[in-house]
Amino acid sequence: MLLANSAQMMAILLRQDGQWIDVGEFRRDAIIEAIAQVRRSNPDREWFLYNKDGRGIALEDCPTHEDDFICLGTDSSGFPAVYIL
């Protein structure tokens, strides 16, 4: 049985101090609020959204993003190829 898109889970990975931190899994229909909570929990940095290849992604595109995870990092230019997932 296939799950409806809104019921599928999506993970948030946080790039912090050179390491990937698995923040947790959230329902796709709640991922925007989950990202906002992560950003509020880490207010000392500006967090940018990326796909698995280090390319930027818009917040509003996250619930329908093709991957099952979103990356948050502090570098506005993505992350280096050596860190691509």
GROMACS .gro file of N, CA, C and O in nm:
model
  340
    1MET      N    1   0.084  -0.118   0.000
    1MET     CA    2   0.000   0.000   0.000
    1MET      C    3   0.088   0.124   0.000
    1MET      O    4   0.181   0.136   0.079
    2LEU      N    5   0.061   0.217  -0.089
    2LEU     CA    6   0.138   0.340  -0.096
    2LEU      C    7   0.082   0.444  -0.001
    2LEU      O    8  -0.038   0.458   0.015
    3LEU      N    9   0.172   0.516   0.063
    3LEU     CA   10   0.131   0.624   0.151
    3LEU      C   11   0.100   0.748   0.070
    3LEU      O   12   0.165   0.774  -0.030
    4ALA      N   13   0.006   0.825   0.114
    4ALA     CA   14  -0.020   0.954   0.050
    4ALA      C   15   0.102   1.042   0.072
    4ALA      O   16   0.170   1.031   0.173
    5ASN      N   17   0.133   1.130  -0.024
    5ASN     CA   18   0.252   1.215  -0.015
    5ASN      C   19   0.260   1.289   0.118
    5ASN      O   20   0.365   1.301   0.176
    6SER      N   21   0.147   1.338   0.171
    6SER     CA   22   0.149   1.415   0.295
    6SER      C   23   0.182   1.329   0.415
    6SER      O   24   0.220   1.379   0.520
    7ALA      N   25   0.166   1.196   0.404
    7ALA     CA   26   0.192   1.107   0.517
    7ALA      C   27   0.336   1.055   0.516
    7ALA      O   28   0.380   0.996   0.613
    8GLN      N   29   0.408   1.074   0.407
    8GLN     CA   30   0.545   1.025   0.399
    8GLN      C   31   0.636   1.106   0.490
    8GLN      O   32   0.612   1.223   0.515
    9MET      N   33   0.741   1.043   0.534
    9MET     CA   34   0.835   1.107   0.624
    9MET      C   35   0.953   1.166   0.547
    9MET      O   36   0.990   1.118   0.441
   10MET      N   37   1.009   1.271   0.604
   10MET     CA   38   1.125   1.338   0.547
   10MET      C   39   1.221   1.371   0.661
   10MET      O   40   1.179   1.419   0.766
   11ALA      N   41   1.349   1.345   0.641
   11ALA     CA   42   1.450   1.373   0.743
   11ALA      C   43   1.513   1.510   0.721
   11ALA      O   44   1.517   1.560   0.609
   12ILE      N   45   1.560   1.567   0.830
   12ILE     CA   46   1.637   1.692   0.824
   12ILE      C   47   1.778   1.659   0.872
   12ILE      O   48   1.796   1.605   0.981
   13LEU      N   49   1.877   1.690   0.787
   13LEU     CA   50   2.017   1.673   0.821
   13LEU      C   51   2.078   1.812   0.839
   13LEU      O   52   2.060   1.899   0.755
   14LEU      N   53   2.151   1.830   0.946
   14LEU     CA   54   2.211   1.958   0.980
   14LEU      C   55   2.362   1.947   0.969
   14LEU      O   56   2.422   1.855   1.025
   15ARG      N   57   2.423   2.037   0.893
   15ARG     CA   58   2.569   2.039   0.879
   15ARG      C   59   2.623   2.136   0.983
   15ARG      O   60   2.601   2.256   0.975
   16GLN      N   61   2.690   2.082   1.086
   16GLN     CA   62   2.738   2.165   1.195
   16GLN      C   63   2.877   2.117   1.238
   16GLN      O   64   2.897   1.999   1.262
   17ASP      N   65   2.970   2.212   1.244
   17ASP     CA   66   3.108   2.182   1.285
   17ASP      C   67   3.169   2.067   1.205
   17ASP      O   68   3.238   1.981   1.258
   18GLY      N   69   3.140   2.067   1.074
   18GLY     CA   70   3.200   1.967   0.985
   18GLY      C   71   3.136   1.830   0.991
   18GLY      O   72   3.185   1.737   0.928
   19GLN      N   73   3.027   1.815   1.064
   19GLN     CA   74   2.961   1.685   1.079
   19GLN      C   75   2.815   1.695   1.037
   19GLN      O   76   2.753   1.800   1.047
   20TRP      N   77   2.760   1.584   0.991
   20TRP     CA   78   2.617   1.576   0.962
   20TRP      C   79   2.546   1.528   1.087
   20TRP      O   80   2.582   1.427   1.146
   21ILE      N   81   2.443   1.600   1.127
   21ILE     CA   82   2.362   1.564   1.243
   21ILE      C   83   2.222   1.532   1.192
   21ILE      O   84   2.160   1.614   1.124
   22ASP      N   85   2.172   1.414   1.226
   22ASP     CA   86   2.037   1.375   1.188
   22ASP      C   87   1.942   1.434   1.292
   22ASP      O   88   1.937   1.390   1.406
   23VAL      N   89   1.869   1.537   1.253
   23VAL     CA   90   1.778   1.607   1.344
   23VAL      C   91   1.655   1.521   1.373
   23VAL      O   92   1.602   1.524   1.483
   24GLY      N   93   1.611   1.446   1.275
   24GLY     CA   94   1.494   1.361   1.293
   24GLY      C   95   1.412   1.351   1.167
   24GLY      O   96   1.444   1.412   1.065
   25GLU      N   97   1.306   1.271   1.174
   25GLU     CA   98   1.215   1.255   1.062
   25GLU      C   99   1.083   1.322   1.095
   25GLU      O  100   1.034   1.315   1.208
   26PHE      N  101   1.024   1.385   0.993
   26PHE     CA  102   0.901   1.461   1.010
   26PHE      C  103   0.808   1.431   0.892
   26PHE      O  104   0.855   1.398   0.783
   27ARG      N  105   0.679   1.443   0.915
   27ARG     CA  106   0.585   1.426   0.804
   27ARG      C  107   0.610   1.536   0.701
   27ARG      O  108   0.641   1.649   0.735
   28ARG      N  109   0.597   1.501   0.575
   28ARG     CA  110   0.620   1.600   0.468
   28ARG      C  111   0.529   1.722   0.483
   28ARG      O  112   0.571   1.833   0.457
   29ASP      N  113   0.406   1.699   0.524
   29ASP     CA  114   0.314   1.813   0.536
   29ASP      C  115   0.348   1.901   0.657
   29ASP      O  116   0.289   2.008   0.673
   30ALA      N  117   0.445   1.861   0.740
   30ALA     CA  118   0.488   1.940   0.855
   30ALA      C  119   0.634   1.982   0.844
   30ALA      O  120   0.689   2.039   0.938
   31ILE      N  121   0.698   1.954   0.730
   31ILE     CA  122   0.842   1.977   0.718
   31ILE      C  123   0.879   2.126   0.725
   31ILE      O  124   0.982   2.161   0.781
   32ILE      N  125   0.796   2.214   0.675
   32ILE     CA  126   0.828   2.357   0.679
   32ILE      C  127   0.833   2.405   0.824
   32ILE      O  128   0.924   2.476   0.862
   33GLU      N  129   0.737   2.363   0.905
   33GLU     CA  130   0.739   2.401   1.047
   33GLU      C  131   0.857   2.336   1.119
   33GLU      O  132   0.919   2.397   1.206
   34ALA      N  133   0.891   2.212   1.083
   34ALA     CA  134   1.006   2.145   1.145
   34ALA      C  135   1.135   2.219   1.114
   34ALA      O  136   1.221   2.236   1.202
   35ILE      N  137   1.150   2.265   0.992
   35ILE     CA  138   1.268   2.344   0.953
   35ILE      C  139   1.272   2.474   1.033
   35ILE      O  140   1.377   2.514   1.083
   36ALA      N  141   1.157   2.538   1.048
   36ALA     CA  142   1.149   2.662   1.126
   36ALA      C  143   1.191   2.638   1.271
   36ALA      O  144   1.261   2.720   1.331
   37GLN      N  145   1.151   2.524   1.327
   37GLN     CA  146   1.189   2.491   1.465
   37GLN      C  147   1.339   2.471   1.478
   37GLN      O  148   1.400   2.516   1.575
   38VAL      N  149   1.399   2.405   1.380
   38VAL     CA  150   1.545   2.385   1.382
   38VAL      C  151   1.615   2.520   1.375
   38VAL      O  152   1.710   2.546   1.450
   39ARG      N  153   1.568   2.607   1.287
   39ARG     CA  154   1.628   2.740   1.275
   39ARG      C  155   1.612   2.819   1.405
   39ARG      O  156   1.705   2.887   1.448
   40ARG      N  157   1.495   2.811   1.469
   40ARG     CA  158   1.474   2.882   1.596
   40ARG      C  159   1.563   2.825   1.707
   40ARG      O  160   1.605   2.897   1.797
   41SER      N  161   1.591   2.696   1.702
   41SER     CA  162   1.677   2.632   1.802
   41SER      C  163   1.824   2.668   1.785
   41SER      O  164   1.904   2.643   1.875
   42ASN      N  165   1.858   2.721   1.671
   42ASN     CA  166   1.997   2.758   1.639
   42ASN      C  167   2.000   2.900   1.586
   42ASN      O  168   2.042   2.924   1.471
   43PRO      N  169   1.958   2.999   1.665
   43PRO     CA  170   1.941   3.135   1.615
   43PRO      C  171   2.072   3.211   1.589
   43PRO      O  172   2.070   3.315   1.524
   44ASP      N  173   2.183   3.159   1.637
   44ASP     CA  174   2.310   3.228   1.620
   44ASP      C  175   2.368   3.214   1.480
   44ASP      O  176   2.469   3.277   1.449
   45ARG      N  177   2.304   3.134   1.395
   45ARG     CA  178   2.352   3.113   1.258
   45ARG      C  179   2.239   3.131   1.159
   45ARG      O  180   2.123   3.109   1.191
   46GLU      N  181   2.275   3.166   1.036
   46GLU     CA  182   2.177   3.170   0.928
   46GLU      C  183   2.184   3.036   0.856
   46GLU      O  184   2.290   2.994   0.810
   47TRP      N  185   2.071   2.967   0.848
   47TRP     CA  186   2.066   2.833   0.791
   47TRP      C  187   2.007   2.836   0.650
   47TRP      O  188   1.903   2.897   0.627
   48PHE      N  189   2.074   2.768   0.558
   48PHE     CA  190   2.031   2.759   0.419
   48PHE      C  191   1.990   2.615   0.388
   48PHE      O  192   2.047   2.521   0.444
   49LEU      N  193   1.895   2.598   0.299
   49LEU     CA  194   1.843   2.467   0.261
   49LEU      C  195   1.910   2.416   0.134
   49LEU      O  196   1.928   2.491   0.038
   50TYR      N  197   1.944   2.286   0.135
   50TYR     CA  198   2.010   2.223   0.021
   50TYR      C  199   1.954   2.086  -0.005
   50TYR      O  200   1.904   2.020   0.086
   51ASN      N  201   1.970   2.040  -0.130
   51ASN     CA  202   1.940   1.901  -0.161
   51ASN      C  203   2.065   1.817  -0.136
   51ASN      O  204   2.167   1.869  -0.089
   52LYS      N  205   2.060   1.690  -0.170
   52LYS     CA  206   2.173   1.601  -0.142
   52LYS      C  207   2.299   1.635  -0.221
   52LYS      O  208   2.408   1.592  -0.185
   53ASP      N  209   2.286   1.715  -0.328
   53ASP     CA  210   2.402   1.753  -0.408
   53ASP      C  211   2.460   1.888  -0.369
   53ASP      O  212   2.549   1.939  -0.435
   54GLY      N  213   2.406   1.948  -0.263
   54GLY     CA  214   2.457   2.077  -0.218
   54GLY      C  215   2.399   2.195  -0.292
   54GLY      O  216   2.447   2.306  -0.280
   55ARG      N  217   2.294   2.173  -0.369
   55ARG     CA  218   2.229   2.282  -0.442
   55ARG      C  219   2.116   2.338  -0.358
   55ARG      O  220   2.042   2.265  -0.292
   56GLY      N  221   2.100   2.469  -0.362
   56GLY     CA  222   1.997   2.536  -0.284
   56GLY      C  223   1.857   2.492  -0.322
   56GLY      O  224   1.830   2.455  -0.437
   57ILE      N  225   1.768   2.496  -0.225
   57ILE     CA  226   1.628   2.462  -0.247
   57ILE      C  227   1.543   2.562  -0.171
   57ILE      O  228   1.580   2.606  -0.061
   58ALA      N  229   1.431   2.601  -0.229
   58ALA     CA  230   1.340   2.697  -0.166
   58ALA      C  231   1.258   2.626  -0.058
   58ALA      O  232   1.220   2.509  -0.074
   59LEU      N  233   1.231   2.696   0.050
   59LEU     CA  234   1.154   2.640   0.161
   59LEU      C  235   1.020   2.583   0.113
   59LEU      O  236   0.982   2.472   0.150
   60GLU      N  237   0.951   2.657   0.028
   60GLU     CA  238   0.819   2.612  -0.017
   60GLU      C  239   0.824   2.487  -0.104
   60GLU      O  240   0.723   2.420  -0.125
   61ASP      N  241   0.942   2.452  -0.156
   61ASP     CA  242   0.957   2.331  -0.238
   61ASP      C  243   0.987   2.206  -0.155
   61ASP      O  244   0.984   2.095  -0.207
   62CYS      N  245   1.016   2.223  -0.028
   62CYS     CA  246   1.056   2.110   0.056
   62CYS      C  247   0.951   1.998   0.066
   62CYS      O  248   0.987   1.880   0.053
   63PRO      N  249   0.823   2.027   0.087
   63PRO     CA  250   0.726   1.918   0.102
   63PRO      C  251   0.714   1.827  -0.020
   63PRO      O  252   0.679   1.710  -0.007
   64THR      N  253   0.744   1.879  -0.138
   64THR     CA  254   0.733   1.798  -0.260
   64THR      C  255   0.869   1.762  -0.320
   64THR      O  256   0.876   1.711  -0.431
   65HIS      N  257   0.975   1.786  -0.244
   65HIS     CA  258   1.109   1.755  -0.291
   65HIS      C  259   1.123   1.606  -0.318
   65HIS      O  260   1.067   1.523  -0.245
   66GLU      N  261   1.198   1.570  -0.422
   66GLU     CA  262   1.209   1.430  -0.464
   66GLU      C  263   1.283   1.341  -0.366
   66GLU      O  264   1.258   1.220  -0.360
   67ASP      N  265   1.375   1.395  -0.288
   67ASP     CA  266   1.450   1.315  -0.191
   67ASP      C  267   1.371   1.303  -0.061
   67ASP      O  268   1.277   1.378  -0.037
   68ASP      N  269   1.412   1.209   0.023
   68ASP     CA  270   1.343   1.192   0.151
   68ASP      C  271   1.416   1.262   0.265
   68ASP      O  272   1.397   1.230   0.381
   69PHE      N  273   1.504   1.357   0.230
   69PHE     CA  274   1.570   1.438   0.331
   69PHE      C  275   1.606   1.575   0.275
   69PHE      O  276   1.615   1.593   0.155
   70ILE      N  277   1.625   1.669   0.365
   70ILE     CA  278   1.665   1.805   0.333
   70ILE      C  279   1.788   1.836   0.418
   70ILE      O  280   1.796   1.794   0.533
   71CYS      N  281   1.883   1.908   0.362
   71CYS     CA  282   2.004   1.945   0.434
   71CYS      C  283   1.999   2.093   0.472
   71CYS      O  284   1.958   2.176   0.392
   72LEU      N  285   2.040   2.122   0.593
   72LEU     CA  286   2.053   2.259   0.640
   72LEU      C  287   2.199   2.285   0.668
   72LEU      O  288   2.266   2.204   0.733
   73GLY      N  289   2.252   2.396   0.618
   73GLY     CA  290   2.391   2.432   0.642
   73GLY      C  291   2.405   2.583   0.652
   73GLY      O  292   2.312   2.658   0.618
   74THR      N  293   2.520   2.628   0.696
   74THR     CA  294   2.542   2.772   0.717
   74THR      C  295   2.613   2.839   0.600
   74THR      O  296   2.624   2.961   0.597
   75ASP      N  297   2.660   2.764   0.504
   75ASP     CA  298   2.731   2.821   0.390
   75ASP      C  299   2.632   2.854   0.279
   75ASP      O  300   2.565   2.766   0.227
   76SER      N  301   2.624   2.982   0.242
   76SER     CA  302   2.527   3.024   0.141
   76SER      C  303   2.558   2.972   0.001
   76SER      O  304   2.476   2.981  -0.089
   77SER      N  305   2.677   2.915  -0.021
   77SER     CA  306   2.713   2.865  -0.152
   77SER      C  307   2.702   2.713  -0.162
   77SER      O  308   2.757   2.653  -0.253
   78GLY      N  309   2.631   2.649  -0.070
   78GLY     CA  310   2.618   2.504  -0.073
   78GLY      C  311   2.726   2.441   0.013
   78GLY      O  312   2.783   2.505   0.100
   79PHE      N  313   2.755   2.315  -0.014
   79PHE     CA  314   2.865   2.252   0.058
   79PHE      C  315   2.958   2.184  -0.041
   79PHE      O  316   2.915   2.146  -0.150
   80PRO      N  317   3.085   2.171  -0.007
   80PRO     CA  318   3.184   2.118  -0.100
   80PRO      C  319   3.151   1.976  -0.148
   80PRO      O  320   3.087   1.900  -0.076
   81ALA      N  321   3.196   1.945  -0.267
   81ALA     CA  322   3.168   1.814  -0.328
   81ALA      C  323   3.210   1.697  -0.240
   81ALA      O  324   3.146   1.594  -0.242
   82VAL      N  325   3.315   1.714  -0.160
   82VAL     CA  326   3.359   1.604  -0.075
   82VAL      C  327   3.256   1.570   0.031
   82VAL      O  328   3.261   1.464   0.091
   83TYR      N  329   3.159   1.659   0.054
   83TYR     CA  330   3.056   1.636   0.156
   83TYR      C  331   2.923   1.596   0.095
   83TYR      O  332   2.825   1.581   0.165
   84ILE      N  333   2.915   1.582  -0.037
   84ILE     CA  334   2.791   1.547  -0.102
   84ILE      C  335   2.748   1.409  -0.054
   84ILE      O  336   2.829   1.318  -0.042
   85LEU      N  337   2.622   1.397  -0.025
   85LEU     CA  338   2.569   1.272   0.032
   85LEU      C  339   2.544   1.167  -0.073
   85LEU      O  340   2.503   1.190  -0.178
   0.00000   0.00000   0.00000
